[in-house]
PDB file of C-alpha atoms and ligand atoms in Angstrom:
ATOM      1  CA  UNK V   1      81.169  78.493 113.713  1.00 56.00           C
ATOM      2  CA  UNK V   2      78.062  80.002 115.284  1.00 65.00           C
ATOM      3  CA  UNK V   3      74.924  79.566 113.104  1.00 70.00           C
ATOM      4  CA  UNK V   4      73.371  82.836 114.170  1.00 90.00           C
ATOM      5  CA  UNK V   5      73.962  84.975 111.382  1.00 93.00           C
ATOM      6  CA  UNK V   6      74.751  88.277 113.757  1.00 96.00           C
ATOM      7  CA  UNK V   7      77.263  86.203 115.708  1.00 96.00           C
ATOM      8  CA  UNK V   8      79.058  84.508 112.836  1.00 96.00           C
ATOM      9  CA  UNK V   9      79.136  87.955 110.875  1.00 97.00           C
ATOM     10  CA  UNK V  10      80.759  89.351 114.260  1.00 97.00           C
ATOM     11  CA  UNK V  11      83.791  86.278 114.318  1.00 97.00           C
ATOM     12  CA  UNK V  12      84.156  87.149 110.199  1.00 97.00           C
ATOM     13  CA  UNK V  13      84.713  90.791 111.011  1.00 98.00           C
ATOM     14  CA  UNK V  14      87.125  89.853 114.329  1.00 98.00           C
ATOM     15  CA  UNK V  15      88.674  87.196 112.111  1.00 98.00           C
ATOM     16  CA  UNK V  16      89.262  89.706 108.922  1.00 98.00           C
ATOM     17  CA  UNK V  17      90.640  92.397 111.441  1.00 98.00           C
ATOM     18  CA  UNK V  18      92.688  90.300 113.237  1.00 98.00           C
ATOM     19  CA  UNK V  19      94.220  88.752 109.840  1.00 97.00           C
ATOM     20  CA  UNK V  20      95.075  92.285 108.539  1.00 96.00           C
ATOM     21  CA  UNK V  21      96.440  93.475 112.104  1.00 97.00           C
ATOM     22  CA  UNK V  22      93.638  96.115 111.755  1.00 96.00           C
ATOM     23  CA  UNK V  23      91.382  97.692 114.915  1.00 95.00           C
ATOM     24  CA  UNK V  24      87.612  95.884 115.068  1.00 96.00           C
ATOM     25  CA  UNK V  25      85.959  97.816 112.227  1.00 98.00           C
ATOM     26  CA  UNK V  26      81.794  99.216 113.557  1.00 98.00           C
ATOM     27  CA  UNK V  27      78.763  97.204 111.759  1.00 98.00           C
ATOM     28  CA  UNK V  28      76.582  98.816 111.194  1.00 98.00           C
ATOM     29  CA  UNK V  29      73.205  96.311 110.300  1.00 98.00           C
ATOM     30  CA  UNK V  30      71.430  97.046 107.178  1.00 97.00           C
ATOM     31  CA  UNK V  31      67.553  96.941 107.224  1.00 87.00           C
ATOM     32  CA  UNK V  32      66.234  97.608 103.801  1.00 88.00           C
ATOM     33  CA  UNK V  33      62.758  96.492 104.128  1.00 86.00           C
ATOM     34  CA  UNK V  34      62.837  94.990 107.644  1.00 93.00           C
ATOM     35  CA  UNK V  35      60.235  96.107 109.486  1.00 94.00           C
ATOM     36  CA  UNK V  36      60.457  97.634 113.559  1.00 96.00           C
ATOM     37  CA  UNK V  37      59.940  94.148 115.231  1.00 95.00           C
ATOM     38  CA  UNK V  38      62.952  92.661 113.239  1.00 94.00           C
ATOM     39  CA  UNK V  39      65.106  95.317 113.940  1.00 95.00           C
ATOM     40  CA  UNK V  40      63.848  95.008 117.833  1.00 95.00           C
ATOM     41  CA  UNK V  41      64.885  91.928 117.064  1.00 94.00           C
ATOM     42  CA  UNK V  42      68.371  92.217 115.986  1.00 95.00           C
ATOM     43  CA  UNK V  43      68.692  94.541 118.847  1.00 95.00           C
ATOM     44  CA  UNK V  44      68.213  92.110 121.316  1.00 94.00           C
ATOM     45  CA  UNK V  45      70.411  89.966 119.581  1.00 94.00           C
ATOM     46  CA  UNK V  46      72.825  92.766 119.674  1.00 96.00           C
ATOM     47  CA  UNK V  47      73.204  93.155 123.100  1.00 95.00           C
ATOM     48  CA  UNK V  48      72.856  89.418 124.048  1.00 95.00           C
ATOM     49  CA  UNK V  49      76.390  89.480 122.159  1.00 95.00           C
ATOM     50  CA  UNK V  50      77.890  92.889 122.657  1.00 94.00           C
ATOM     51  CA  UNK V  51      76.148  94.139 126.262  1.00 94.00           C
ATOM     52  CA  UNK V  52      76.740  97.839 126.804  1.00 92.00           C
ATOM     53  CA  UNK V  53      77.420  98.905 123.370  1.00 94.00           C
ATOM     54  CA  UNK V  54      75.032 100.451 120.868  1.00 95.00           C
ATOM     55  CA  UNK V  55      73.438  98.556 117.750  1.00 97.00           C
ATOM     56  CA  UNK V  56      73.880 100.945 114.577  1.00 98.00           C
ATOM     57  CA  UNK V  57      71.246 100.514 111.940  1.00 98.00           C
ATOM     58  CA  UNK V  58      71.515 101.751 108.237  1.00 98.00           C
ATOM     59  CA  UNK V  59      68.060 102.699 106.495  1.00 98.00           C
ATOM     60  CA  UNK V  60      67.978 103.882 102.732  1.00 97.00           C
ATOM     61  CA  UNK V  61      65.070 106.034 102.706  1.00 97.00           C
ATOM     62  CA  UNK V  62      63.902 108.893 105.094  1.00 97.00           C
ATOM     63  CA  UNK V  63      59.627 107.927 104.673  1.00 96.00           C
ATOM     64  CA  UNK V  64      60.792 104.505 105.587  1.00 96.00           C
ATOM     65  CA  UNK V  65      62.880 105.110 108.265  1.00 97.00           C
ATOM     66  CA  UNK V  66      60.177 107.759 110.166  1.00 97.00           C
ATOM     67  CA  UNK V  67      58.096 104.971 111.659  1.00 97.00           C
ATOM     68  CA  UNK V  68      60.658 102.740 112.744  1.00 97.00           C
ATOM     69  CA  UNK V  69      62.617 105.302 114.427  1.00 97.00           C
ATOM     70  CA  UNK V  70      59.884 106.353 116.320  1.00 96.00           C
ATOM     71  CA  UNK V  71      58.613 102.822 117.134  1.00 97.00           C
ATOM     72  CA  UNK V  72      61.485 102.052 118.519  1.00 97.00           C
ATOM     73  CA  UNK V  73      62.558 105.108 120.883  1.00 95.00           C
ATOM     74  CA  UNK V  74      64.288 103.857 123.367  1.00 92.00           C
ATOM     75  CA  UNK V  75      66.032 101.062 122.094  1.00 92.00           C
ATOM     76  CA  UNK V  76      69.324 102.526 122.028  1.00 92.00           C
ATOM     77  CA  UNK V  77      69.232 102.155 118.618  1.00 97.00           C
ATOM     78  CA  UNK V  78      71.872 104.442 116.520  1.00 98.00           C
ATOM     79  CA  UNK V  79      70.367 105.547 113.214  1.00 98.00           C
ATOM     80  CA  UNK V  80      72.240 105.766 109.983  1.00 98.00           C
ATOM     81  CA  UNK V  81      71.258 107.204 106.873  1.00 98.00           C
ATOM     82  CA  UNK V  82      72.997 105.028 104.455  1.00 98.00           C
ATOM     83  CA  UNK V  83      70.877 106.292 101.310  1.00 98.00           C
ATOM     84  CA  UNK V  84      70.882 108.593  98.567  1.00 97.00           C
ATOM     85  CA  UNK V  85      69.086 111.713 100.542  1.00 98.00           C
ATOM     86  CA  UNK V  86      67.217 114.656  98.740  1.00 97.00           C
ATOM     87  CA  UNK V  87      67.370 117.943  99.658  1.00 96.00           C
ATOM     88  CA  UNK V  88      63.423 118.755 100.441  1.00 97.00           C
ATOM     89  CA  UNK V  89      64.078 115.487 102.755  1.00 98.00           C
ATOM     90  CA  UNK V  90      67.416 117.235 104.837  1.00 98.00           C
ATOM     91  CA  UNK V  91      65.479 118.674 107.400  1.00 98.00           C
ATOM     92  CA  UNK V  92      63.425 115.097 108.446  1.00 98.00           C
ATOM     93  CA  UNK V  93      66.832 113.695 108.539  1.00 98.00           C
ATOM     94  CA  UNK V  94      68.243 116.022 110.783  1.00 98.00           C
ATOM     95  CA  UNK V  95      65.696 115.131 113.355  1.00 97.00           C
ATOM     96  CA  UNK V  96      65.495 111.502 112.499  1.00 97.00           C
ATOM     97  CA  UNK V  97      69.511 110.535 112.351  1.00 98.00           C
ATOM     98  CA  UNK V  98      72.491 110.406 114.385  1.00 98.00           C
ATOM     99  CA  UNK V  99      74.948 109.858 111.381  1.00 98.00           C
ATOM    100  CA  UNK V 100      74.355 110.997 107.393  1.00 98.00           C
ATOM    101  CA  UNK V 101      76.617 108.887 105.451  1.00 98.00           C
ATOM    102  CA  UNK V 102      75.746 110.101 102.252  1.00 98.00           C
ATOM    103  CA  UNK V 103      76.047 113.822 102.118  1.00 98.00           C
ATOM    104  CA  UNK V 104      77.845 114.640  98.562  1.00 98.00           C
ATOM    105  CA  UNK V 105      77.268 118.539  97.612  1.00 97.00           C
ATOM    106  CA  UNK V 106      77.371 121.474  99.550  1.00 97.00           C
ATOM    107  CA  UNK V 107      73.921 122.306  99.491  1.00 97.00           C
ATOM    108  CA  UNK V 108      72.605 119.024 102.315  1.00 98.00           C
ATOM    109  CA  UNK V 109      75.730 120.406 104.173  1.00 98.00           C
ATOM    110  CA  UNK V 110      73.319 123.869 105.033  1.00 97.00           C
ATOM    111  CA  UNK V 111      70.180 122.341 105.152  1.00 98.00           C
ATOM    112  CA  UNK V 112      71.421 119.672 107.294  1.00 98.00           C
ATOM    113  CA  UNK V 113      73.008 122.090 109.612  1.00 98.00           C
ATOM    114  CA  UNK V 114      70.270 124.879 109.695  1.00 97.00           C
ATOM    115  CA  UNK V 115      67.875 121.813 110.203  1.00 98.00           C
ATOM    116  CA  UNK V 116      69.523 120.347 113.226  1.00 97.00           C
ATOM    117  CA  UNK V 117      68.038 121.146 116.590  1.00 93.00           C
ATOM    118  CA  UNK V 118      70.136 123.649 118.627  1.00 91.00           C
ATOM    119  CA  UNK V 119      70.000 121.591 121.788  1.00 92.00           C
ATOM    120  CA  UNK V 120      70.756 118.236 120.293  1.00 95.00           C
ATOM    121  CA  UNK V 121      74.589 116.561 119.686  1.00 97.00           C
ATOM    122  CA  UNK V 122      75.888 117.655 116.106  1.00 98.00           C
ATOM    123  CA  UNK V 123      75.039 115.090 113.586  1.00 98.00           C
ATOM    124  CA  UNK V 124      77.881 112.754 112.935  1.00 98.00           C
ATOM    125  CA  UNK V 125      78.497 113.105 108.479  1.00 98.00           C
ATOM    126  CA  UNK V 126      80.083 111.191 106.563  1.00 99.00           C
ATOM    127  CA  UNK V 127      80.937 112.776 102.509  1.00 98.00           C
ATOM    128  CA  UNK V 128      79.847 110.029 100.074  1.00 98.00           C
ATOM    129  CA  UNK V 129      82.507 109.430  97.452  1.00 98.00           C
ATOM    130  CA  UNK V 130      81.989 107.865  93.929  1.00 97.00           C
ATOM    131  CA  UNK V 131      85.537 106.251  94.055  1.00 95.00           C
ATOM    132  CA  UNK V 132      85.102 104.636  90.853  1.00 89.00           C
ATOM    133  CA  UNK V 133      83.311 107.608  88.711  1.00 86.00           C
ATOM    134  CA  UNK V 134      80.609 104.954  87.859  1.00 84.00           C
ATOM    135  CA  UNK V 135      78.511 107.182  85.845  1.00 83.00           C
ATOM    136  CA  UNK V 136      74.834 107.571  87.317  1.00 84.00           C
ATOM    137  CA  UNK V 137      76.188 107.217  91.091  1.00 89.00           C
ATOM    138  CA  UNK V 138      76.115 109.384  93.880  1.00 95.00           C
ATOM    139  CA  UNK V 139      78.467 110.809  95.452  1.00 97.00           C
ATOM    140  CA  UNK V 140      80.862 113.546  94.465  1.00 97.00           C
ATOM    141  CA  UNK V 141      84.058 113.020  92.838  1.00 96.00           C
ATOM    142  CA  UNK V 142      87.635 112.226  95.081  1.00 97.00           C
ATOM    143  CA  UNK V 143      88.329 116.149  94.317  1.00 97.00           C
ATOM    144  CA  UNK V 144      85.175 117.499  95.716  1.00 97.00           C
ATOM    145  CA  UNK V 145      86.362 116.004  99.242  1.00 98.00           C
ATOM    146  CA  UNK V 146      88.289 118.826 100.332  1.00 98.00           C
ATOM    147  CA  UNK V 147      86.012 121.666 100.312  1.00 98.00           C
ATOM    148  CA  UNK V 148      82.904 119.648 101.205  1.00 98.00           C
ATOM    149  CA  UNK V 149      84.776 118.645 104.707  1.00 98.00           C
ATOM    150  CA  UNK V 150      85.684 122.349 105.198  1.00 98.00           C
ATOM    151  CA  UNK V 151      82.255 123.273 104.714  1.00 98.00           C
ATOM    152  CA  UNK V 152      81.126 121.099 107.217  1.00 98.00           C
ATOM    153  CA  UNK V 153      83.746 121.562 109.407  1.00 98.00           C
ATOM    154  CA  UNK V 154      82.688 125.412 109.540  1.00 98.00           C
ATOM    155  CA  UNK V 155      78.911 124.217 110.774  1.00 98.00           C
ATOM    156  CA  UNK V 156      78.827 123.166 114.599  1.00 97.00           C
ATOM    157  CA  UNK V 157      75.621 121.737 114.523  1.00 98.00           C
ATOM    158  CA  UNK V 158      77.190 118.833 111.992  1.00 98.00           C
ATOM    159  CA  UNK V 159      80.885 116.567 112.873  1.00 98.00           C
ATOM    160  CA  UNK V 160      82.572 115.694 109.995  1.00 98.00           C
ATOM    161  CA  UNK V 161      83.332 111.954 110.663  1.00 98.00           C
ATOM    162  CA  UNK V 162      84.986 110.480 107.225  1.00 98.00           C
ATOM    163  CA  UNK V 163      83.795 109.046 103.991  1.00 98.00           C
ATOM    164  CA  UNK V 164      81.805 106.618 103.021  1.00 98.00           C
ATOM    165  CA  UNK V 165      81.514 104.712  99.398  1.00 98.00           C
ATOM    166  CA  UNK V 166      79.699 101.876  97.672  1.00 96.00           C
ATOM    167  CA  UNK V 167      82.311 100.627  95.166  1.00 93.00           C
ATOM    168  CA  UNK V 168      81.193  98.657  91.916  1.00 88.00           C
ATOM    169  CA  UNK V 169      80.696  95.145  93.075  1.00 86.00           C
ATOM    170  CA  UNK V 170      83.431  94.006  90.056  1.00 88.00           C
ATOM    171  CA  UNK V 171      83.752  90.729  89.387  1.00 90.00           C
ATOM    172  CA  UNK V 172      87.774  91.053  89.927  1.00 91.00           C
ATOM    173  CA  UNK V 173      89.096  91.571  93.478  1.00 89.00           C
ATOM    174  CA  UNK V 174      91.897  92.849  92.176  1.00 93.00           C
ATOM    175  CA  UNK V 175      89.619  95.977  90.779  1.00 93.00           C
ATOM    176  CA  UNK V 176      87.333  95.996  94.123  1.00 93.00           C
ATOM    177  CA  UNK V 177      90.999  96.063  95.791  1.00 95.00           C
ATOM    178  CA  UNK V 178      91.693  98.755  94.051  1.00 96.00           C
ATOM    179  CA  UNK V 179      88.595 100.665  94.918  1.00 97.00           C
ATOM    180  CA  UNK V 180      89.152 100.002  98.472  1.00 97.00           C
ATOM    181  CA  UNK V 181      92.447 101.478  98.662  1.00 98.00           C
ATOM    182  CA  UNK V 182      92.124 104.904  96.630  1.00 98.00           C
ATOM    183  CA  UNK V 183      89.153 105.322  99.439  1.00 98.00           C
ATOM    184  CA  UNK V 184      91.681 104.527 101.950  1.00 98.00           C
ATOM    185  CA  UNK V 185      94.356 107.118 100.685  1.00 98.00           C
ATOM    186  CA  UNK V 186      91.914 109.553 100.451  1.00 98.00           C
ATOM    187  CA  UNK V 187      89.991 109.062 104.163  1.00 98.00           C
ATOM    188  CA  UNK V 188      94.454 109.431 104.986  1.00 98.00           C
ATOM    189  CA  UNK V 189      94.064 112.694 103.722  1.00 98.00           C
ATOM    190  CA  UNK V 190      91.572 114.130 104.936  1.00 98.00           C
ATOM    191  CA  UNK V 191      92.152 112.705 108.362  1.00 98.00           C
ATOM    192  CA  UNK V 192      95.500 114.950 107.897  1.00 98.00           C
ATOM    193  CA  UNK V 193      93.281 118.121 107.764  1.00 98.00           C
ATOM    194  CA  UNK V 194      90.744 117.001 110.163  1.00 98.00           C
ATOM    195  CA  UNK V 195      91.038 114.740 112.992  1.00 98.00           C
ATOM    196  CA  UNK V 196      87.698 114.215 113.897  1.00 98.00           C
ATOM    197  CA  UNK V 197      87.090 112.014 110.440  1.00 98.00           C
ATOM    198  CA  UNK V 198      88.292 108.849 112.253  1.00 98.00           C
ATOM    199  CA  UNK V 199      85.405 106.707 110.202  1.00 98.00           C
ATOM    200  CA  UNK V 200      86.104 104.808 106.661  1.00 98.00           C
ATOM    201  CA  UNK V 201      82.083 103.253 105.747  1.00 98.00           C
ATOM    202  CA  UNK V 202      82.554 101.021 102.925  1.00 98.00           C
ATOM    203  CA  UNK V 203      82.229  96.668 102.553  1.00 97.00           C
ATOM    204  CA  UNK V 204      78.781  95.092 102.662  1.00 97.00           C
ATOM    205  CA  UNK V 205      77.798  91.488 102.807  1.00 96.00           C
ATOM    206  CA  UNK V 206      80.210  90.226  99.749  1.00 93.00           C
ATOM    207  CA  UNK V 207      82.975  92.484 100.119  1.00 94.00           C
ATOM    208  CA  UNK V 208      83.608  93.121 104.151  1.00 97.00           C
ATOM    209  CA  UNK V 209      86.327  91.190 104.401  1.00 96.00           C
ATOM    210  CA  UNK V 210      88.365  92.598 101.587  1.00 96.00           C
ATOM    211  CA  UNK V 211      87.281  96.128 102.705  1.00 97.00           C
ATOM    212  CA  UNK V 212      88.145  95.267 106.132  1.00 98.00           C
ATOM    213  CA  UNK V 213      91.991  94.398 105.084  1.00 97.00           C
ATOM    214  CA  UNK V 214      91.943  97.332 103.055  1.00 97.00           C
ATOM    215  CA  UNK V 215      91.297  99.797 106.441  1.00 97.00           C
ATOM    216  CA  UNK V 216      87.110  99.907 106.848  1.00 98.00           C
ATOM    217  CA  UNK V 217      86.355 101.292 110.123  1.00 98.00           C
ATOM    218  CA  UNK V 218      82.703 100.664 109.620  1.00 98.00           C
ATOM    219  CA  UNK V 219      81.385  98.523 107.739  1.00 98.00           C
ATOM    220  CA  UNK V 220      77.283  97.966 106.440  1.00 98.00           C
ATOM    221  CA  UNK V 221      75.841  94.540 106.070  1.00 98.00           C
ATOM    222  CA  UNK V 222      72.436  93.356 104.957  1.00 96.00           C
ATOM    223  CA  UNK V 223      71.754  90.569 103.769  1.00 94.00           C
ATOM    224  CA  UNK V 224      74.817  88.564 105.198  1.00 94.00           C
ATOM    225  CA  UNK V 225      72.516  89.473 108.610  1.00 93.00           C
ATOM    226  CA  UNK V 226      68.951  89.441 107.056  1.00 90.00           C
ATOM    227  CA  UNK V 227      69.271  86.771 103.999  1.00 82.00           C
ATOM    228  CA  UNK V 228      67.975  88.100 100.921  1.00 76.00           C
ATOM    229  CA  UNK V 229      65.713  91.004 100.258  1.00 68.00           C
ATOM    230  CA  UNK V 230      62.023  89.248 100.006  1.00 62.00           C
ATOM    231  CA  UNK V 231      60.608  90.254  96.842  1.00 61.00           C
ATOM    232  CA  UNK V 232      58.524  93.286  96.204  1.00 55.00           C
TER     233      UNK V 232
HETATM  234  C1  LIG Q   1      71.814  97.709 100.906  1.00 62.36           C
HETATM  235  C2  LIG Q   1      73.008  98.494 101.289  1.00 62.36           C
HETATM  236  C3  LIG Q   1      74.049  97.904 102.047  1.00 62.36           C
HETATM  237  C4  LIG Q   1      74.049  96.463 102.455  1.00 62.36           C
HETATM  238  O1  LIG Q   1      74.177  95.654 101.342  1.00 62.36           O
HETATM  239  P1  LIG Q   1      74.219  94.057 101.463  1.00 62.36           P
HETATM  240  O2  LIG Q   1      74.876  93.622 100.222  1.00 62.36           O
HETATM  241  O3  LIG Q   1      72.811  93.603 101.593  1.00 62.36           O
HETATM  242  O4  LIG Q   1      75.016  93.723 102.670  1.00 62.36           O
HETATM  243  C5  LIG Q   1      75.111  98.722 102.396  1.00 62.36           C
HETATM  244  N1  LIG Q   1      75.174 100.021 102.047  1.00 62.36           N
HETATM  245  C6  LIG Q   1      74.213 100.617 101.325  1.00 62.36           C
HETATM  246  C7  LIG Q   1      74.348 102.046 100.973  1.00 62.36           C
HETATM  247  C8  LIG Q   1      73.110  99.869 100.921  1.00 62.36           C
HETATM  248  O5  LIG Q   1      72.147 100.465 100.190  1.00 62.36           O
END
C-alpha cells in the first residue's frame, strides 16, 4: 500500500469502485485551513500521480478561499465551494469558483447567476440536500429539489450539475447506508429531468467508501489527505 496519503486515498477510491462495479468517482481534496503552499503542494502531488488531469479543491469559506485562489492562478487548480455560502458573499463566489456545491434556496440561484461574468464558462452547481432533515443543517429539503434545478436550469450563466449532501456521520452504517441511498434515488431523478446533473458529491474521509458503493460520483476528503485539522 503506498504511504503517501494522496496515492493510497486514490487505490481506496479505485479499490471501492471497482468492488461495487461503479465508474472512478472525482476527489475532490479538502483544504480547511491549509494554507496556498500546501495546496501547491498537493497539486504537484496531483499531477505526479494523475498527469493531464485537473486537481479539484474544496474550501468552506469565501474570505478564506480569496487569497489562495489568487495565489495560486495558474495552477490548474479547480475551485469548489464546498461551504455553507451567504447571500451578500454570492457575487465573490461567482468570480472566485468553478463549481458551488452548496446552493440550497432560490435566492443564491439569482445572485449567483446575475453575478457571473458574461464572458466566462457557466458555473458548474450543485443543490445541497439535507437528506436526513437534521435540524440546524443546510440544505433544503428532498422536495425543494425540483424547482431549485428548474430555476437554475432557466439561468445560462449557471449548469446544474447534481446534488451534493453531508449526511449525519451515525454511528450505524446501516443508517449512513441509508442516507446514501435516498441521495442516490433522488440525484436518479433529477438526472431524469435534466441530463446535465451527471455529479452525486457526498463521502468524506470516514465514509467514502460506503458512499462510493452507494453511487458517489465525487467525493470530498480532508483529513484522510491532510491528517487532522491543527488546532485553532
Ligand atoms: C470538511 C469537509 C469535508 C471533508 O471532511 P473530512 O472528514 O475531513 O474528510 C467534506 N465536505 C465538507 C462540506 C466539509 O466541510
Amino acid at each position: 500500500m503506498p504511504t503517501d496519503p494522496l496515492a493510497r486515498i486514490l487505490d481506496s477510491m479505485e479499490n471501492a469502485a471497482r468492488a461495487a462495479g461503479r465508474p472512478l468517482p472525482r476527489l475532490v481534496a479538502v483544504g480547511k485551513t491549509r494554507n496556498a503552499d500546501e495546496i501547491a503542494a498537493l497539486a504537484a502531488a496531483w499531477a505526479a500521480l494523475r498527469p493531464g488531469s485537473t486537481l479539484a479543491f474544496g474550501e468552506n469559506y469565501v474570505q478564506e478561499a480569496a487569497p489562495k485562489v489568487v495565489a495560486l492562478e495558474g495552477r490548474g487548480i479547480e475551485w469548489h465551494l464546498i461551504g455553507h455560502l451567504q447571500s451578500n458573499k454570492a457575487a465573490q463566489a461567482a468570480a472566485l469558483f468553478d463549481w458551488v456545491q452548496s446552493v440550497d434556496r432560490p435566492k443564491l440561484v439569482s445572485a449567483l447567476a446575475s453575478a457571473r461574468a458574461p464572458g466566462r464558462s457557466p458555473l458548474n452547481v450543485l443543490i445541497q440536500v439535507n437528506v436526513d432533515g437534521e435540524a440546524g443543517k443546510h440544505g433544503c429539503t428532498p422536495d425543494k429539489v425540483p424547482a431549485l434545478a428548474e430555476a437554475i436550469a432557466a439561468r445560462p450563466a449557471l449548469k446544474l450539475r447534481g446534488l451534493m449532501a453531508i449526511p449525519e456521520p451515525h454511528p450505524d452504517p446501516g443508517v449512513r447506508r441509508a442516507a446514501f441511498v435516498a441521495m442516490r434515488a433522488l440525484h436518479e431523478a433529477l438526472q431524469a429531468a435534466h441530463p446535465t446533473a451527471d455529479t452525486l458529491s457526498m463521502g468524506m474521509s470516514a465514509d467514502f467508501e460506503l458512499a462510493i458503493a452507494e453511487g458517489a460520483t465525487m467525493v470530498r476528503i480532508g483529513t484522510a489527505l491532510f491528517g487532522p485539522r491543527p488546532a485553532a
